[in-house]
XYZ file of C-alpha atoms in Angstrom:
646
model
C 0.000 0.000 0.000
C 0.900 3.590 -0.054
C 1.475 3.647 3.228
C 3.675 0.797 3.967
C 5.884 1.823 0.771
C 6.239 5.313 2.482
C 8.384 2.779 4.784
C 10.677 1.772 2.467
C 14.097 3.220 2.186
C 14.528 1.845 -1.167
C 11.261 3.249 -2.586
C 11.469 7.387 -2.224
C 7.580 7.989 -2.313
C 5.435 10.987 -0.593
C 1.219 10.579 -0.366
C -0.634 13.738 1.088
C -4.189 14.599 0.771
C -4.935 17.244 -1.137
C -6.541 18.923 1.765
C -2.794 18.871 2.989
C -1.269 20.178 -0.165
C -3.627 23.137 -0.481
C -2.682 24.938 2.630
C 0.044 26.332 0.895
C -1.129 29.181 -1.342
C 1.943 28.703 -3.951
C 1.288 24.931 -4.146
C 1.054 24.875 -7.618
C 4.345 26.674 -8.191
C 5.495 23.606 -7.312
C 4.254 20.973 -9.976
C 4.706 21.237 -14.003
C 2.066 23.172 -15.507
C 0.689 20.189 -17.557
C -0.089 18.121 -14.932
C -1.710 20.981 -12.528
C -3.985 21.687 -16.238
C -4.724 17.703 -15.868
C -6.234 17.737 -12.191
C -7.852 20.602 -12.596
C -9.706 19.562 -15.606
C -10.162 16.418 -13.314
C -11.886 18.928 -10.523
C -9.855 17.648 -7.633
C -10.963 18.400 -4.417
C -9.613 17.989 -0.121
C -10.490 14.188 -0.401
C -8.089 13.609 -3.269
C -4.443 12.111 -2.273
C -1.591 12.959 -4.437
C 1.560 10.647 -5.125
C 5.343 12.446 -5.553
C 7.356 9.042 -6.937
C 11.018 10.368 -6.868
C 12.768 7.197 -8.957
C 11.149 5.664 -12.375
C 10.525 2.368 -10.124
C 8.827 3.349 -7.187
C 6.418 5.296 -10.129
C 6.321 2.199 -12.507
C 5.554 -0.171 -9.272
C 2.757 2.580 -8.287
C 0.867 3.084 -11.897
C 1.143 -0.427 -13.126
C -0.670 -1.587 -9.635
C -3.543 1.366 -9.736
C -3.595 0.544 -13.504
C -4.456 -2.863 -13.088
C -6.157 -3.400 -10.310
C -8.690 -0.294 -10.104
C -10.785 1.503 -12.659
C -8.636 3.811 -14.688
C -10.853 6.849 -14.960
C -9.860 7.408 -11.113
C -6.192 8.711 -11.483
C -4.527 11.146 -13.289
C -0.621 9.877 -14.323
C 1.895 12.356 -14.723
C 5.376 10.286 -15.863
C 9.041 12.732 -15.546
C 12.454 11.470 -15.989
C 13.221 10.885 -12.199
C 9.566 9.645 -11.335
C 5.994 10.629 -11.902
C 3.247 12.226 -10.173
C -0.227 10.881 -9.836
C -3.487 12.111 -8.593
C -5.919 9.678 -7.319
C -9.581 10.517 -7.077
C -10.914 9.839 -3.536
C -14.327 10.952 -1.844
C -15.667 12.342 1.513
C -16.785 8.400 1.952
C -12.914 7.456 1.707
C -11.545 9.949 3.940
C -10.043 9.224 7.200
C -11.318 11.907 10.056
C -9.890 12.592 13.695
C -12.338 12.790 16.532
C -14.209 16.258 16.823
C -12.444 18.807 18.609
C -13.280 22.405 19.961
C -11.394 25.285 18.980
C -11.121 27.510 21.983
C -11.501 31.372 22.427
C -8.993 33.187 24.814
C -11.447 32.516 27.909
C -11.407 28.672 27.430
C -15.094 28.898 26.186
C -15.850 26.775 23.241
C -16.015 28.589 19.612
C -16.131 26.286 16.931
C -16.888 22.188 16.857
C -15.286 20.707 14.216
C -13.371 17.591 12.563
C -10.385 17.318 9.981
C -9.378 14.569 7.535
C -5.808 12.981 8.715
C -5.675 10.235 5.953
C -7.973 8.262 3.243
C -8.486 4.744 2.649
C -6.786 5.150 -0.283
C -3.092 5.223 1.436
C -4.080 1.395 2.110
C -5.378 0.246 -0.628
C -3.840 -3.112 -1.730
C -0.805 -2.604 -4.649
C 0.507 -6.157 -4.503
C 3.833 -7.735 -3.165
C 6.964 -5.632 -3.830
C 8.826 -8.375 -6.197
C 12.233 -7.528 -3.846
C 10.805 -8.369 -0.794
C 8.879 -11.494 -2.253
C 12.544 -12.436 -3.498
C 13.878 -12.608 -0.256
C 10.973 -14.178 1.874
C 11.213 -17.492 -0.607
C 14.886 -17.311 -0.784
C 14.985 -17.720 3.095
C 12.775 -20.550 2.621
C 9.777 -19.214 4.232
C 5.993 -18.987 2.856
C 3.814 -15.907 1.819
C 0.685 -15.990 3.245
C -1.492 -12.918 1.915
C -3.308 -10.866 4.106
C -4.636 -8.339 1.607
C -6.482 -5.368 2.501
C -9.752 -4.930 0.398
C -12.092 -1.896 0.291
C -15.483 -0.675 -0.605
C -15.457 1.400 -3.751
C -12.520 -0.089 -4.809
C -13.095 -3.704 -4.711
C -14.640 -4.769 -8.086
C -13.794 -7.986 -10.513
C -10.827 -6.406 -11.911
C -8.934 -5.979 -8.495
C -10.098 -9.262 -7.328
C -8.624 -11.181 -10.490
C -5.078 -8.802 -9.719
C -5.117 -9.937 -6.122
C -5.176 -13.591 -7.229
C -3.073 -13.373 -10.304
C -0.677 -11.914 -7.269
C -0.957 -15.075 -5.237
C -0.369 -17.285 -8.457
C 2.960 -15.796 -9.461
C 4.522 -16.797 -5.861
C 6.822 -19.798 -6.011
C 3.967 -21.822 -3.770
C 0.090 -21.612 -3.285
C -0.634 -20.044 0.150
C -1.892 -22.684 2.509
C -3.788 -19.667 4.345
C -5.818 -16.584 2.951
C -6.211 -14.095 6.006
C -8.926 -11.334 5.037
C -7.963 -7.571 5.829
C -9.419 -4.580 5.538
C -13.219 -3.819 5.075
C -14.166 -6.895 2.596
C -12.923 -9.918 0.573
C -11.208 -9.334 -2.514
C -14.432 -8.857 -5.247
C -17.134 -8.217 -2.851
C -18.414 -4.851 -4.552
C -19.290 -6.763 -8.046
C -19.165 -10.574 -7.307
C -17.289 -13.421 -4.906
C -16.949 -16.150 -7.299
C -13.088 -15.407 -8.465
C -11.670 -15.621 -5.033
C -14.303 -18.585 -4.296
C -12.741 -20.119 -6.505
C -9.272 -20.154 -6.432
C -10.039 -20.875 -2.653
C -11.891 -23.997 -3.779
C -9.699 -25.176 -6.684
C -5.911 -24.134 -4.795
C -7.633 -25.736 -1.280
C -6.534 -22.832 0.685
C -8.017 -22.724 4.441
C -9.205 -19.280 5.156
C -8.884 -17.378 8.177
C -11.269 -15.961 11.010
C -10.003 -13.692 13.313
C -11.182 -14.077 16.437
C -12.462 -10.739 18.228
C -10.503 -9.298 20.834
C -13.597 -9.994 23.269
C -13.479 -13.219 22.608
C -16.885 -13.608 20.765
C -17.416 -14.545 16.941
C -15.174 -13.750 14.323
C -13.894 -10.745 12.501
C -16.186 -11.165 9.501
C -15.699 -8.946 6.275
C -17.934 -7.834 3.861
C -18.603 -11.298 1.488
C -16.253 -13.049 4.158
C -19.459 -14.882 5.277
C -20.751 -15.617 2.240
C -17.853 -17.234 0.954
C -17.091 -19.116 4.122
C -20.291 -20.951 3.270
C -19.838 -21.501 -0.512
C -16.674 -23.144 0.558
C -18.405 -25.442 2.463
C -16.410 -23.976 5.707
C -12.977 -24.485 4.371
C -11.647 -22.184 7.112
C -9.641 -22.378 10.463
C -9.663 -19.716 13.771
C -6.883 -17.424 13.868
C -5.882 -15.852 17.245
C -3.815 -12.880 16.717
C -1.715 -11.283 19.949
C -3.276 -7.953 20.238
C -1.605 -4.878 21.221
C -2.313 -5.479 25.162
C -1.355 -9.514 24.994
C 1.680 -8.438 23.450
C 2.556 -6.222 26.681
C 2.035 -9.222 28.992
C 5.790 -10.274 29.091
C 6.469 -10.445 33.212
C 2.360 -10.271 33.706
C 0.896 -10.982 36.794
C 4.170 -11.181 38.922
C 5.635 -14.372 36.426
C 9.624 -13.990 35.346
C 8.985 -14.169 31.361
C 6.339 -15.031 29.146
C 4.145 -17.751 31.050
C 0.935 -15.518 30.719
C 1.372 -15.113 27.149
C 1.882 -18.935 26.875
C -1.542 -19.304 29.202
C -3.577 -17.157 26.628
C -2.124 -18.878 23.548
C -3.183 -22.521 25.032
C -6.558 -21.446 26.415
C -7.158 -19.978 22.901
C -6.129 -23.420 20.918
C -7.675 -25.484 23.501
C -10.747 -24.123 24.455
C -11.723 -21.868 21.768
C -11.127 -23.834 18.758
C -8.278 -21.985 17.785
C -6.110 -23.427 15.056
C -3.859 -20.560 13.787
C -1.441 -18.420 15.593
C -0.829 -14.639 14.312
C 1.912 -14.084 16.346
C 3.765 -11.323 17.036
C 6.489 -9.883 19.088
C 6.547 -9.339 22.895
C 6.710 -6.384 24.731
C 7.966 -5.353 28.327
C 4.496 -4.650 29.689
C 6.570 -1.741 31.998
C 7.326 -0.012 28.469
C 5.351 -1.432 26.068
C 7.257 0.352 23.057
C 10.546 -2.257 23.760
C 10.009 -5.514 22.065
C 11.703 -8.648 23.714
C 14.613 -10.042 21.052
C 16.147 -12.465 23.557
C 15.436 -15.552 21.097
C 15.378 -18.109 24.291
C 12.602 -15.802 25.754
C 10.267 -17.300 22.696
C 12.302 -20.693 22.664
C 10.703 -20.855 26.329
C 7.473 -20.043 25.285
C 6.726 -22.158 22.223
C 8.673 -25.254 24.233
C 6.496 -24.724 27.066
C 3.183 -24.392 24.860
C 3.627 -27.328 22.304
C 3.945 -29.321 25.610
C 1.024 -28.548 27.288
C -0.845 -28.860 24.137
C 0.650 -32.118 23.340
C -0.635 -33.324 26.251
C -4.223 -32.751 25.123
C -3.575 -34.354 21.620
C -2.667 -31.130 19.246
C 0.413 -30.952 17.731
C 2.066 -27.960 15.719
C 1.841 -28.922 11.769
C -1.243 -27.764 8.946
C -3.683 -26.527 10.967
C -6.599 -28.784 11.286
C -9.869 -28.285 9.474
C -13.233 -28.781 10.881
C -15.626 -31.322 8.996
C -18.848 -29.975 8.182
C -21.268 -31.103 10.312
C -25.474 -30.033 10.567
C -27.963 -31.020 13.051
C -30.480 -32.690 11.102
C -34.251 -30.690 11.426
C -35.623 -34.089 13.094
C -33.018 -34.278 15.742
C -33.960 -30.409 16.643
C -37.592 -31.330 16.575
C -36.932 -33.947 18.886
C -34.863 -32.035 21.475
C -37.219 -29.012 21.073
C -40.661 -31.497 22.154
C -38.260 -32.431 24.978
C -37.575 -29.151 26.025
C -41.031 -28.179 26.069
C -42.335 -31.008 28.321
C -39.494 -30.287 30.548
C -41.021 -26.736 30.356
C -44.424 -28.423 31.138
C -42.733 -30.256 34.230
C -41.340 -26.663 35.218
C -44.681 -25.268 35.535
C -46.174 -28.297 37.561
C -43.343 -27.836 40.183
C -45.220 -24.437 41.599
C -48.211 -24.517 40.362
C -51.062 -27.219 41.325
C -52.162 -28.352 37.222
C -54.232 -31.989 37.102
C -52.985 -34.542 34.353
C -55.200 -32.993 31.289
C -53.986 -29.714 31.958
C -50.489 -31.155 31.946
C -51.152 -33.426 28.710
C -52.697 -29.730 26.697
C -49.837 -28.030 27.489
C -47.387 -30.008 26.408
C -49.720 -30.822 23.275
C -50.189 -27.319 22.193
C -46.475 -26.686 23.062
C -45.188 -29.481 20.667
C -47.795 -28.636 17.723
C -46.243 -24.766 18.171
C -42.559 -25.481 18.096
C -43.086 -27.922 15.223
C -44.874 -25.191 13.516
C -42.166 -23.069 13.957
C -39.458 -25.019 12.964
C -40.787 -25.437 9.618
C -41.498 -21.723 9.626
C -38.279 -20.429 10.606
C -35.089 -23.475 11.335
C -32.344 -21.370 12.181
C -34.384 -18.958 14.905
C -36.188 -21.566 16.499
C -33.065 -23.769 16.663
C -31.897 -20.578 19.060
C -35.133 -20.416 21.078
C -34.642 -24.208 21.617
C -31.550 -23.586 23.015
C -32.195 -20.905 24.804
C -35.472 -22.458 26.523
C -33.438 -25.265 27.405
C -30.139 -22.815 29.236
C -33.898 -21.561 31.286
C -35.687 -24.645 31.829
C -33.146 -26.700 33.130
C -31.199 -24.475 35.803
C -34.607 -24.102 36.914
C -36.020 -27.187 37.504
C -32.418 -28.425 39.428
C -33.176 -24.826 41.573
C -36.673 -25.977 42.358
C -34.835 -30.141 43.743
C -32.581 -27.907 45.721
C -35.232 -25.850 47.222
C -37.510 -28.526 47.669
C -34.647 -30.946 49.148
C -34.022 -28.431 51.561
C -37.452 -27.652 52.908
C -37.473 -31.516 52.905
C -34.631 -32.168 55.070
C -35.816 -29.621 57.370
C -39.359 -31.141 57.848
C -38.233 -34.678 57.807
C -35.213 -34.658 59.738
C -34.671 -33.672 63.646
C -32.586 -30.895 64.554
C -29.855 -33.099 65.915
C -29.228 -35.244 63.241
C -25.716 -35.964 62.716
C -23.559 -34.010 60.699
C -21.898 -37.054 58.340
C -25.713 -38.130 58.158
C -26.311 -34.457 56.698
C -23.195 -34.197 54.435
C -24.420 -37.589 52.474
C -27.868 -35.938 51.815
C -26.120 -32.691 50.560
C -23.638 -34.508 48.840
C -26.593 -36.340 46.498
C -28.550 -33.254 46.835
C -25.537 -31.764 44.746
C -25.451 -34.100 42.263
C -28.681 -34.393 41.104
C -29.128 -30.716 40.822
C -25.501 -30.851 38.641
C -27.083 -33.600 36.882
C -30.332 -31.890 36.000
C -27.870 -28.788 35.040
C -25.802 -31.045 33.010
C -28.371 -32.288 31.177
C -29.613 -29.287 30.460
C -26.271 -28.157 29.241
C -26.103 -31.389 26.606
C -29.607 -30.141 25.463
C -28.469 -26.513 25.114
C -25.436 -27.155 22.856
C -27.546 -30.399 20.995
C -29.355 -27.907 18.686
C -26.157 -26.075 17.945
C -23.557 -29.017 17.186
C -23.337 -27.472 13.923
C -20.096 -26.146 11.967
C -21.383 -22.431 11.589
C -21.583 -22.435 15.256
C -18.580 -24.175 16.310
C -16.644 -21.922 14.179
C -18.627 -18.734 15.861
C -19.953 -17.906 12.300
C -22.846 -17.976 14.098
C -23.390 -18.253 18.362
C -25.965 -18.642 21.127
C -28.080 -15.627 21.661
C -28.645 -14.632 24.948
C -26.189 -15.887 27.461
C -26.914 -13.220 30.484
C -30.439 -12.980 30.175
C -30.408 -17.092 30.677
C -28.283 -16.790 33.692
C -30.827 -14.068 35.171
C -34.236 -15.723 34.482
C -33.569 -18.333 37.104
C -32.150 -16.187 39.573
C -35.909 -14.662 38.946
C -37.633 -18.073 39.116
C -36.096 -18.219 42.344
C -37.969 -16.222 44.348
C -41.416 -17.890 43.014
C -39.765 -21.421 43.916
C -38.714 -20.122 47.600
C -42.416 -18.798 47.919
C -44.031 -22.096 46.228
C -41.963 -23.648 49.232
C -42.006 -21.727 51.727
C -44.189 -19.134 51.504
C -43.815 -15.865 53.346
C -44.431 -14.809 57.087
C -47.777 -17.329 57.498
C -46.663 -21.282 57.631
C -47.710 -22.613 54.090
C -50.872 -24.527 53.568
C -49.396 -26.684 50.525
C -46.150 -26.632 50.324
C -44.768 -27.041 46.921
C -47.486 -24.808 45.367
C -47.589 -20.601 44.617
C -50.210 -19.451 46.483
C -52.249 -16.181 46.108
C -51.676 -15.872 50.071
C -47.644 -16.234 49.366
C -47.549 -13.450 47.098
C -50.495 -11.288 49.214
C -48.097 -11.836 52.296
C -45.191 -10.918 50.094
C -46.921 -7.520 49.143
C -48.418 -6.553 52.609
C -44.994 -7.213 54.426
C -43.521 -4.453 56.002
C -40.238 -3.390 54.572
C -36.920 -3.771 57.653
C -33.979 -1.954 57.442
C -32.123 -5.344 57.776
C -34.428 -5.794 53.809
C -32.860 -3.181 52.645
C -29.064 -3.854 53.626
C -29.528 -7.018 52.597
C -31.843 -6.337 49.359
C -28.929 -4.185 47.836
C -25.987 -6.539 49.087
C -27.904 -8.970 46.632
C -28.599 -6.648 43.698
C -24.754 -5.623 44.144
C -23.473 -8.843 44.159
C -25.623 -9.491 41.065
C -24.521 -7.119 39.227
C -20.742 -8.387 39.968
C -22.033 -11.755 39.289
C -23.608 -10.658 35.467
C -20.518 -8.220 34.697
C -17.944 -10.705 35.192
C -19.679 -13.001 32.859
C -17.885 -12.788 29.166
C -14.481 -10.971 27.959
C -16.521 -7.866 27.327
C -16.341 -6.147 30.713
C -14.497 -3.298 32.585
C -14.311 -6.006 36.138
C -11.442 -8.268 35.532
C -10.225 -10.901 37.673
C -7.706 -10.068 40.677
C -4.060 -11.098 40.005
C -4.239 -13.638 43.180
C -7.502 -15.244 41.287
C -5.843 -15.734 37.919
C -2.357 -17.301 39.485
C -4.938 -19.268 41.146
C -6.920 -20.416 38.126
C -3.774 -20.652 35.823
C -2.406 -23.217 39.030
C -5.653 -25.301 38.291
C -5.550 -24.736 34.756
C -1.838 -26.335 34.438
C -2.542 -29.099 37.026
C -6.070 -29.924 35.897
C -7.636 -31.510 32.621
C -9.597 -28.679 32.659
C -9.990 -25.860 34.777
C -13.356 -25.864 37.375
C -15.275 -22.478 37.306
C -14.562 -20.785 40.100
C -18.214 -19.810 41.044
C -19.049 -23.279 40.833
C -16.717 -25.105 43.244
C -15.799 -22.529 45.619
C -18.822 -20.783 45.881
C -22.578 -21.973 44.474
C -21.755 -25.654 44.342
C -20.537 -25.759 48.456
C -23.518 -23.846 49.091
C -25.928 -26.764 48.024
C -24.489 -28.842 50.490
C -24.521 -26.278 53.501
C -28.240 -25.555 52.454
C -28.927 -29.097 54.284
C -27.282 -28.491 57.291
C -28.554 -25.073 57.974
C -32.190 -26.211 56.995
C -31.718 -29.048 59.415
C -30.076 -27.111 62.173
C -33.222 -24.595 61.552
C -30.718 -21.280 61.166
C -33.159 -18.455 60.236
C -32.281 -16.384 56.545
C -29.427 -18.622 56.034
C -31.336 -21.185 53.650
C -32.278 -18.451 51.737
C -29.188 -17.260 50.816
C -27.580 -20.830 50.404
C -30.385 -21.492 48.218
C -30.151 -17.997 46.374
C -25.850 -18.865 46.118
C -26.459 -22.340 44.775
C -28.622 -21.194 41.547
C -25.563 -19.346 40.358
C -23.655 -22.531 40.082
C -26.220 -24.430 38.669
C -26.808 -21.822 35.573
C -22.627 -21.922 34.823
C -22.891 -25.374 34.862
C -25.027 -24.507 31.383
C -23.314 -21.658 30.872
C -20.270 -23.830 30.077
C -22.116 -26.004 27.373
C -23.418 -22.873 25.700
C -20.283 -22.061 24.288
C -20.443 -24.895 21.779
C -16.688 -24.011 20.162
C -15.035 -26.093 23.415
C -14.984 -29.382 23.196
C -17.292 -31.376 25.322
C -14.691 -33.572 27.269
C -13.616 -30.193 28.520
C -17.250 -29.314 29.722
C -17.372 -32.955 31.769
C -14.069 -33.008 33.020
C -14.621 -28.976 34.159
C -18.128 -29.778 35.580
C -16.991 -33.175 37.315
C -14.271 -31.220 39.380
C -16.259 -28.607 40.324
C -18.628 -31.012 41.971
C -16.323 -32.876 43.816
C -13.996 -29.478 45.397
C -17.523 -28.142 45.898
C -19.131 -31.106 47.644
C -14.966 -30.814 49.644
C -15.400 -27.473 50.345
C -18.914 -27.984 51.419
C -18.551 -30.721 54.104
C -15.599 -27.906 54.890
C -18.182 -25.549 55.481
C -20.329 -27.511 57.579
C -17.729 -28.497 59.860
C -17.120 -25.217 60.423
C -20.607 -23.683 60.851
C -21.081 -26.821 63.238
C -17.800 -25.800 65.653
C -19.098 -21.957 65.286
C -22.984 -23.476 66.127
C -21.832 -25.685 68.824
C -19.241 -22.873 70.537
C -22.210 -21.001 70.449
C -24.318 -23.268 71.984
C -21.538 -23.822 75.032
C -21.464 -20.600 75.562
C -24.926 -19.919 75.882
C -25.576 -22.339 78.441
C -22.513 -21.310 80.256
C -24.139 -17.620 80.438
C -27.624 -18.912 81.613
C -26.408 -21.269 84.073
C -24.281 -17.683 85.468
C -27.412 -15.966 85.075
C-alpha cells in the first residue's frame, strides 16, 4: 500500500491529501504546468491524495498496480524522468477523520466544533507484493501468506482477479488466505473469483477471532464465501496490542501468561492458527523482547502442554462440516417443552389434562415453527433449554431443603447431613448437566462451532432463574404465614409478600444482593471493565496447568458448596441462612449450562470442568459444615454457660 511503501528506504515515495497540499497558497508553483492543467480539468478536491514518486521504479511499481487493479478513470498519471506524479480521485466516503475537537476562544469557552481529515483509505489500498521483498521471503525458505487489505469502492472484478493473479505468481500456493481490511477481494461486483481459487488451490481461510473473545472478525462477502466453501476455514488468534505487553504479567519472570492465553485460545476456543507477534515489556510497552530463548521458552512450554491434550504444531486442522439434522432439533425441542411443562407443575397445582394440553399445544407450536423459521427456532430451543433446566435443578434444591428440614430432627448428625447434601448436589448438577447437553444439541453445527454464528442470549439465561427463584422459595415456603401446601404458589404467598412491612435489615440485605448481582452478570464474558484479581488468575492458571480442565470458580468454591450447607442449615433450623444458600447455589447451577453454551469447546472439557467442580464443591462444602457446626456448637456452650451464670 501507499502507506507501507512510504516505509521503504529503497522506494522514495510521498502521499498527502490534497486537503494537505492546499494549505500552501503557492502549491502549484510547485508541480509542471501540464499536470496541474490535468487535475484541474479532473476537478480535484480535499479528499483527493496525491503521489510524488522520486525514482522511475517506485512510479512504474505505483501506476502499473492502480492501472491494473482499479478503474482507470480514477487517477490522473503524470510520468518525468526521475519519477511521476499521480493524482488519485478519492471521496468524503474514503476519507479518514480525527475525533471532533473544539477550537477555543482566549477565555477557554468553546467557539467552533469541528473535525479534519488525517488520511484516506486510499493510502491502504492493496498494490501487490513488492517483487524484492517477495525475493527474499522465498529465498529464506519461508511462505507468503497474503493478508490483503480490500475496500469498498474499490473492490470490483478487476482488483479481485489482480489480487489472485498476485498469489499465483509466488513460487507456492498459500496454505492460508487471512482477510484484511473492510471486505474480501471482489465483494463490490461478485465473490466467485476468489471462491474459486479458494476452492480449486484448497486454501483454508482465516477468522479472526475478536478481541472480546466472541465470533469472528467477519468482512464484507467473508461470510458468504465461508459458506460456498463449504467452511474451508480455520480460527486465527492474533496477539493484540495489550497480549503483546504481557511479558512479566501478573508477577511471572517471562512469558508464562502469554503462553496461558495462547493454550486457552487453541484449547478451548477452537483456535487453530497463531498470528503471532512480538513481545513487549508490559513496563514499556514500546521495547520488544529479542532475547530468542525468551520465545524458545514459550513455544517449548506451549507445544507441551498442548501435546498433552492431543494437538500438535503442523497444517492446521480443518473442521468437517457437520449439521444437526431438522428431526433431531424437533426432537430435542418437544423435549424441552415437556421439561417446560414439568417446570410449571413444580409451583403450580395443574391436574394430568392440563399437563397433557400443554405439552400438546407446546409441541404442535414449536413444530410449527421449525418449519417456519429453522435457524431462529433452533436458538429459542436452546435458549429455553439454558432456562428450563437451571430451573427445575433450583426448584430439587429448594424442595430438598425444605425436605430435610421437615423430615429430619434438629440433631441429626452431621456425616448423616453431608451424604444428603452430597446427592442433593449431584442431582441438581445432573439436571444442570443435562440441560447443558440439550443446550449445545441444537447447535452441534459447523457455523456455530466456528462462531460464524453463536448462542443468543447468554446473560439474560443466567438471570431468568435467579428470577424463578424467588417464586420457587415462595411455592416452598411461603412468606411470614406457615404454608398450607407446600410445593405450590399461592395467592396468600404473594399477598403476604406484598403486605410485608419493609426492615432496614431488607434493605441492607436487598442491595448486598442486587450488588453482588450485578458483579455476578458483569464478570460473565471478555466484554467487561471487572477483571479478575491477580491472586484469582495465578490461582486459576495453578488449576488450569494441574487440571484436565480448569473448574469455574463460582461453581466449586462458591454456588456448588452452598448446596451442600443448604442441608445443614435447613436441618439445624438457622433463620435467613437457607435463603441465601439457596439464592448462592442457583448461580452454580446456571454456569454449569453456561459452560455447554459455548459450543466451540470441546465437550470432554465441559465434563471433566463440571466433574471437578462437583467434587472441590461437595470438599469445600462438608468444609463448610464443619465449620458452621464448631461456630454453632461454641455457640451453643457458651450460651448455656451464660444462663447457668445468670
Amino acid at each position: 500500500s501507499l502507506n507501507t511503501i512510504m516505509q521503504e528506504n529503497d522506494f522514495p515515495v510521498s502521499a498527502l491529501m490534497m486537503s494537505e497540499v492546499l494549505v500552501d497558497a503557492a502549491w502549484a508553483e510547485q508541480y509542471p504546468a501540464d499536470f496541474i492543467s490535468a487535475i484541474q480539468a479532473k476537478r480535484f478536491d480535499d479528499f483527493d491524495v496525491l503521489v510524488e514518486a522520486k525514482s522511475l521504479e517506485a512510479y512504474r511499481f505505483i501506476a502499473d498496480a492502480l492501472q491494473q487493479r482499479y478503474d482507470p478513470d480514477k487517477f490522473v498519471f503524470y510520468p518525468t524522468a526521475e519519477g511521476g506524479l499521480i493524482l488519485i480521485d478519492g471521496t468524503a466516503k474514503d476519507a479518514l477523520y480525527s475525533e471532533k475537537y473544539k477550537e477555543m476562544d482566549s477565555q477557554g469557552i468553546g467557539f467552533l466544533q469541528k473535525d479534519r481529515i488525517i488520511g484516506s483509505k486510499i493510502m491502504y489500498l492493496s498494490l501487490g507484493f513488492l517483487p524484492e521483498k517477495v525475493k527474499a521471503v522465498e529465498a529464506a525458505g519461508m511462505t507468503i501468506l497474503p493478508r490483503t487489505a480490500s475496500y469498498s469502492r474499490w473492490n470490483d472484478v478487476n482488483y479481485a482477479q489482480a489480487v489472485i493473479d498476485g498469489y499465483q505468481n509466488l513460487a507456492q500456493v498459500p496454505e492460508y488466505l487471512i482477510v484484511a481490511g473492510e471486505a474480501i477481494p471482489g465483494n463490490d461486483e461478485d465473490l466467485g473469483l476468489i471462491r474459486d481459487y479458494v476452492m480449486d488451490n484448497q486454501i483454508t481461510l482465516g477468522l479472526i477471532e475478536n478481541t472480546t473473545q466472541l465470533q469472528n472478525i467477519l468482512q464484507l462477502g467473508v461470510e458468504d464465501v465461508v459458506k460456498n466453501t463449504d467452511y474451508q476455514v480455520a480460527r486465527v488468534f492474533t496477539l493484540w496490542n495489550y497480549i503483546q505487553n504481557r511479558y512479566q504479567y501478573y508477577g511471572y519472570e517471562g512469558s508464562e501468561e502469554i503462553e496461558n492465553t495462547l493454550f486457552r485460545a487453541i484449547v478451548e476456543r477452537n483456535i487453530r492458527l497463531i498470528y503471532f507477534k512480538p513481545m513487549r515489556e508490559f513496563k514499556d510497552n514500546h521495547v520488544y523482547i529479542t532475547d530468542m530463548e525468551e520465545y524458545r521458552a514459550l513455544f517449548d512450554g506451549l507445544n507441551q502442554r498442548l501435546e498433552e491434550q492431543g494437538i500438535h504444531q503442523r497444517s492446521a486442522s480443518r473442521m468437517a462440516t457437520t449439521t444437526v439434522p431438522l428431526w433431531i432439533r424437533l426432537i430435542l425441542g418437544i423435549g424441552t417443552v415437556a421439561a417446560a411443562v414439568l417446570l410449571i407443575r413444580t409451583i403450580l397445582p395443574i391436574g394430568r389434562k392440563a399437563k397433557a394440553s400443554l405439552f400438546l399445544l407446546g409441541a404442535i407450536g414449536i413444530t410449527g415453527l421449525f418449519f417456519l423459521s429453522p435457524y431462529w427456532t433452533t436458538l429459542l430451543v436452546s435458549f429455553a433449554a439454558a432456562v428450563v433446566f437451571p430451573c427445575l435443578a433450583t426448584v430439587l434444591v429448594v424442595k430438598a431443603g425444605k425436605a430435610a428440614s421437615d423430615d429430619l430432627p434438629r440433631d441429626t448428625a452431621i456425616t448423616r447431613l453431608a451424604l444428603r447434601g452430597g446427592l442433593v448436589l449431584a442431582g441438581a448438577v445432573a439436571i444442570s448437566l443435562l440441560g447443558g447437553l440439550m443446550t449445545a444439541a441444537p447447535l452441534s453445527a459447523t457455523n456455530f462451532m466456528l462462531e460464524i454464528d453463536i448462542f443468543r442470549g447468554v446473560k439474560l439465561a443466567q438471570l431468568l432463574p435467579l428470577a424463578y427463584f424467588i417464586l420457587v422459595y415462595l411455592a416452598y415456603y411461603g412468606y411470614g404465614a406457615s404454608k398450607s401446601r407446600p410445593g405450590s404458589l399461592e395467592f396468600e404467598d404473594l399477598k403476604d409478600l406484598m403486605n410485608s412491612s419493609i426492615k432496614v435489615w431488607m434493605i441492607v440485605l436487598g442491595v448486598l444482593v442486587l450488588g453482588l448481582g450485578y458483579y455476578y452478570i458483569a464478570r460473565t464474558g471478555h466484554d467487561t471493565e471487572i477483571m479478575p484479581s491477580t491472586a484469582e488468575m495465578l490461582f486459576r492458571n495453578m488449576l488450569e496447568e494441574d487440571l484436565v480442565a480448569r473448574p469455574r470458580t463460582k461453581e466449586f468454591l462458591f454456588a456448588f458448596p452452598s448446596v451442600v450447607m443448604l442441608i445443614y442449615v435447613s436441618v439445624r433450623r438457622f433463620p435467613v441462612w437457607p435463603i441465601l444458600f439457596s439464592l448462592a447455589s442457583v448461580i452454580g447451577l446456571t454456569s454449569v449450562v453456561n459452560t455447554f453454551m459455548h459450543i466451540r469447546t470441546p465437550l470432554y472439557l465441559g465434563f471433566y470442568r463440571t466433574g471437578y467442580s462437583l467434587l472441590f464443591g461437595f470438599l469445600l462444602g462438608v468444609l463448610g459444615m464443619l465449620i458452621l457446626e464448631g461456630v454453632h456448637l461454641t455457640y451453643q456452650k457458651i450460651e448455656r454457660q451464660y444462663r447457668q451464670h445468670e
